[in-house]
PDB file of C-alpha atoms in Angstrom:
ATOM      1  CA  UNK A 630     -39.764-132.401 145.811  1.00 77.00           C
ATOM      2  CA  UNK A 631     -41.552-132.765 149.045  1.00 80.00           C
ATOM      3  CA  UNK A 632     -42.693-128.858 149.980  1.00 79.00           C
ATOM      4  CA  UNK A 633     -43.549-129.655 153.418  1.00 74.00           C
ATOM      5  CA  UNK A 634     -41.415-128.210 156.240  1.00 79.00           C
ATOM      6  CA  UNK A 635     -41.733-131.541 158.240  1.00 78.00           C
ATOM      7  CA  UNK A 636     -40.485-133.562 155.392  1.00 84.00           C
ATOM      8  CA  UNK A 637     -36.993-132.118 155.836  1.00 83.00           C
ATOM      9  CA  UNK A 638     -36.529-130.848 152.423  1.00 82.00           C
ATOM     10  CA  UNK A 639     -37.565-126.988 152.243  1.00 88.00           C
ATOM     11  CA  UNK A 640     -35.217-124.118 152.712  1.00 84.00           C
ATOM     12  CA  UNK A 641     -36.205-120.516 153.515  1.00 88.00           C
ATOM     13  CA  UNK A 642     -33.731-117.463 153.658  1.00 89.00           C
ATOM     14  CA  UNK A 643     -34.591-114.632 156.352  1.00 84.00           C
ATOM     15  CA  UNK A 644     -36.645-111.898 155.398  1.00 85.00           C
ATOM     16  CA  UNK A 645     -35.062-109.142 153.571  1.00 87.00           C
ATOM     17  CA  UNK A 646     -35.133-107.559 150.196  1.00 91.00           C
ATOM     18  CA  UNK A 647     -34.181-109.902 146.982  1.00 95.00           C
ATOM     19  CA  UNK A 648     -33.323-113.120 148.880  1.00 95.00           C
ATOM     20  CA  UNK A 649     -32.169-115.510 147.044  1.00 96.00           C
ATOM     21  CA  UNK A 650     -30.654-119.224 146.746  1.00 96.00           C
ATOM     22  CA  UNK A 651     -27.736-120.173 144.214  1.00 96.00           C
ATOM     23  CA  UNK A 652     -25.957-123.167 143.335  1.00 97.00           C
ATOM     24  CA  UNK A 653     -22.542-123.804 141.864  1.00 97.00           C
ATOM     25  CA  UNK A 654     -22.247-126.690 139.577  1.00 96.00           C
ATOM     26  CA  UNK A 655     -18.395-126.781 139.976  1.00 96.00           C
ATOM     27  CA  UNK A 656     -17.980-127.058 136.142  1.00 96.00           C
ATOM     28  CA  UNK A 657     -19.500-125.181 133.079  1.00 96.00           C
ATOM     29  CA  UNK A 658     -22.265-127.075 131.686  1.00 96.00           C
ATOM     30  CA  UNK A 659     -22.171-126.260 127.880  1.00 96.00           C
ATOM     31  CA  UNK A 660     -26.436-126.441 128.025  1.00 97.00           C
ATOM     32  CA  UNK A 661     -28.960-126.201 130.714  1.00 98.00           C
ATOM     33  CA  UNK A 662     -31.874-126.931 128.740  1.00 98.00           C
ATOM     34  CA  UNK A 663     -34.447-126.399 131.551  1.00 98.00           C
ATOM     35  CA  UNK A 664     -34.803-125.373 135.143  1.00 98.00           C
ATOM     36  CA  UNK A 665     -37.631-126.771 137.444  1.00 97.00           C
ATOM     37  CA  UNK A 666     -38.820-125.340 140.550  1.00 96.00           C
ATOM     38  CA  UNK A 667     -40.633-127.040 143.308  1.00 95.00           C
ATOM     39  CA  UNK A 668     -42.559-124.564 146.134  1.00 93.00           C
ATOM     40  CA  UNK A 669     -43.635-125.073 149.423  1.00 91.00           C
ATOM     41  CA  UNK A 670     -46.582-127.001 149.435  1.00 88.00           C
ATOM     42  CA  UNK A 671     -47.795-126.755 153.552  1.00 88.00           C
ATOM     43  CA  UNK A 672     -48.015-123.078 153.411  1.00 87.00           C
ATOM     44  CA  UNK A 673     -46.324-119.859 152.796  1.00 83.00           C
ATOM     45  CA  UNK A 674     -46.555-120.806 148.696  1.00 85.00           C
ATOM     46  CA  UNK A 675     -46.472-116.623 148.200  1.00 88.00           C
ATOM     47  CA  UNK A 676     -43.141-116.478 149.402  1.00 88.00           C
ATOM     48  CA  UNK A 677     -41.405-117.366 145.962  1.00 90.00           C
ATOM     49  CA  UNK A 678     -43.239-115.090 143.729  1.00 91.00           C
ATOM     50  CA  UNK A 679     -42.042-112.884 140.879  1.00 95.00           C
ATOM     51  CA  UNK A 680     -39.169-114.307 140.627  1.00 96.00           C
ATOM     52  CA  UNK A 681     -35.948-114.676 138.626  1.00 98.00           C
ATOM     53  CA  UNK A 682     -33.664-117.429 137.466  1.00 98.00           C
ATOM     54  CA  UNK A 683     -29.975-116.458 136.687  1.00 98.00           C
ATOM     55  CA  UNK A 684     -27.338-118.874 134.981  1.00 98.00           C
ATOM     56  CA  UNK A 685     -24.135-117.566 134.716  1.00 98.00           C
ATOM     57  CA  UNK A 686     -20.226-119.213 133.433  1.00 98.00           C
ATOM     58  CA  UNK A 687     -18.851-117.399 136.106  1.00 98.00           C
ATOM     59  CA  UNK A 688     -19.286-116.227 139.466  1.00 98.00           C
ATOM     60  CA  UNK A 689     -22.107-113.554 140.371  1.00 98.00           C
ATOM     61  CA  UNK A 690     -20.474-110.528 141.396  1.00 97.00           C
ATOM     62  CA  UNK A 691     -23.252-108.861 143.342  1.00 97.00           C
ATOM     63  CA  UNK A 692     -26.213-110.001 145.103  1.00 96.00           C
ATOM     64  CA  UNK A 693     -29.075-107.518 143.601  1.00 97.00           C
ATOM     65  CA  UNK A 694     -31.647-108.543 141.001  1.00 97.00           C
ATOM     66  CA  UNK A 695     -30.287-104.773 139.503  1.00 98.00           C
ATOM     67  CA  UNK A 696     -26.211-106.112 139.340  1.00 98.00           C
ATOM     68  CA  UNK A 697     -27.313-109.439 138.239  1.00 98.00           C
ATOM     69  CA  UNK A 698     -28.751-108.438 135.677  1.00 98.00           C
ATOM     70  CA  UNK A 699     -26.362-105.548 134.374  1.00 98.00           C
ATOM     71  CA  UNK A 700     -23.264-108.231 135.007  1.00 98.00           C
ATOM     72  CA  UNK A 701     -22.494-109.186 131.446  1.00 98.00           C
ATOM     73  CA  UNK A 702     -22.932-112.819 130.121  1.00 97.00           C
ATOM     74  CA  UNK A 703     -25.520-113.450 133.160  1.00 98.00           C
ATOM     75  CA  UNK A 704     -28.683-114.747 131.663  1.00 98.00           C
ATOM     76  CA  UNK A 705     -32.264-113.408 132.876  1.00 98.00           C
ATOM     77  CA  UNK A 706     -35.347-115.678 133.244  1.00 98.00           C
ATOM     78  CA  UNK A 707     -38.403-113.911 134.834  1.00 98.00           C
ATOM     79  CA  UNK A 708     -41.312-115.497 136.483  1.00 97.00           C
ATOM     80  CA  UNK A 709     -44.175-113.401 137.816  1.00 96.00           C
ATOM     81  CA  UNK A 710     -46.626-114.965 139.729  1.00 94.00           C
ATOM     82  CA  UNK A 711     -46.030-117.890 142.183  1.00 93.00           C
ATOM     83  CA  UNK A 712     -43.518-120.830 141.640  1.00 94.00           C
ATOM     84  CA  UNK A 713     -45.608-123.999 141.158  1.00 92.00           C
ATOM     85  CA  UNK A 714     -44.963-127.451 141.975  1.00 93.00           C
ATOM     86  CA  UNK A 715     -42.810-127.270 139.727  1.00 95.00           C
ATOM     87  CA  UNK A 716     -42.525-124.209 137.487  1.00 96.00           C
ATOM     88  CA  UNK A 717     -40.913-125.139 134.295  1.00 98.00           C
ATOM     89  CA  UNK A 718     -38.245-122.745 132.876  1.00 98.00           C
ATOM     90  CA  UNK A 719     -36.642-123.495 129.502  1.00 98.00           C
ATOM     91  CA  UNK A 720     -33.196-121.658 129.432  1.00 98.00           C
ATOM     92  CA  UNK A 721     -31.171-123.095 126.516  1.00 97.00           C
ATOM     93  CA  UNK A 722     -27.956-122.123 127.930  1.00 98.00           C
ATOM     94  CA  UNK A 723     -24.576-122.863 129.304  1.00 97.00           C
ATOM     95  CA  UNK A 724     -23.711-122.126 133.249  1.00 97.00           C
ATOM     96  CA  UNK A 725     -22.236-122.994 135.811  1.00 97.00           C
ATOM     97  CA  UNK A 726     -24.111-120.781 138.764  1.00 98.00           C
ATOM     98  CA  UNK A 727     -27.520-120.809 139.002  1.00 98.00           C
ATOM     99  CA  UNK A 728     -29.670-118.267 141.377  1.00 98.00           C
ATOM    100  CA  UNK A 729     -32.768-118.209 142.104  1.00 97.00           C
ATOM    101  CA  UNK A 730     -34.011-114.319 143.382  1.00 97.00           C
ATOM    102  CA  UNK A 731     -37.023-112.862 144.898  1.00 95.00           C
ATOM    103  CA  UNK A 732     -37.546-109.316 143.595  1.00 94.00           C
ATOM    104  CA  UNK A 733     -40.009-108.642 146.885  1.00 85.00           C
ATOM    105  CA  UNK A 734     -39.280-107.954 150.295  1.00 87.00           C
ATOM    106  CA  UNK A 735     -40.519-111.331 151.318  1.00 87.00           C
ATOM    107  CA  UNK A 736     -38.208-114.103 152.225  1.00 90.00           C
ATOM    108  CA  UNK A 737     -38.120-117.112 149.590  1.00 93.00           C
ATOM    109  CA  UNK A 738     -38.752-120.649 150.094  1.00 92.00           C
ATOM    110  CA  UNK A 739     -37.683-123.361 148.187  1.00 93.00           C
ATOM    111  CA  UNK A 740     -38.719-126.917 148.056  1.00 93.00           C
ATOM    112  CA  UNK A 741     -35.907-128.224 145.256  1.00 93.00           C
ATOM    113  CA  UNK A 742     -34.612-126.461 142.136  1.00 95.00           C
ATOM    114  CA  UNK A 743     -33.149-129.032 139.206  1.00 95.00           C
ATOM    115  CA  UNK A 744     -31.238-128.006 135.952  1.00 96.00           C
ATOM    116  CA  UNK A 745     -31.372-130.265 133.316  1.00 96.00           C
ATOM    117  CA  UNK A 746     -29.070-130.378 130.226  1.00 95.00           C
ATOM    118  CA  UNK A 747     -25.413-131.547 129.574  1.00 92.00           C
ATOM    119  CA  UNK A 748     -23.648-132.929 132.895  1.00 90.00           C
ATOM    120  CA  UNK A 749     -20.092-130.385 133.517  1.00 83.00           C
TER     121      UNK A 749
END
């Protein structure tokens, strides 16, 4: 959870429209009760801002914020404002792909993202 770029443990996509990050768990988890989000705490904390969370059982089939969230069975979690340190999202569902997706033109940052629930 260390945001600083020296510390190793930040990622940040190139700049472009609805960058994003996404994880697959390798296994349906049947809940993901929450999903935390740690930004970048040396600078650059705008970069993750209005924001989404997606959890889907299967694979994303595009890479807009627009066909994620028209794919059916893909679940939606806005944020608007800046991720904190962390920003709590309570989800409630089963998944096995999480993304997390600017909706800017900005590039995203990320410090760490955990899912907690049922282990696949």
């Amino acid at each position: 959870t260390n945001g600083e770029w020296g510390g190793g443990s930040v990622c940040e996509s190139g700049a472009g429209a609805e960058q994003y990050w996404q994880v697959d768990l390798q296994a349906v988890s049947p809940l993901i009760e929450t999903v935390d989000i740690w930004n970048r705490t040396d600078c650059c904390d705008d970069r993750t801002i209005n924001f989404y969370v997606f959890i889907s059982d299967v694979p994303f089939t595009g890479t807009s914020v627009a066909e994620s969230l028209a794919q059916p069975g893909v679940k939606s979690f806005y944020t608007a404002g800046k991720a904190g340190r962390p920003t709590t999202i309570a989800t409630n569902v089963s998944g096995r792909y999480i993304r997390l997706q600017n909706t800017g033109g900005q590039s995203l940052t990320l410090a760490e993202l955990t899912a907690t629930g049922i282990k696949p």
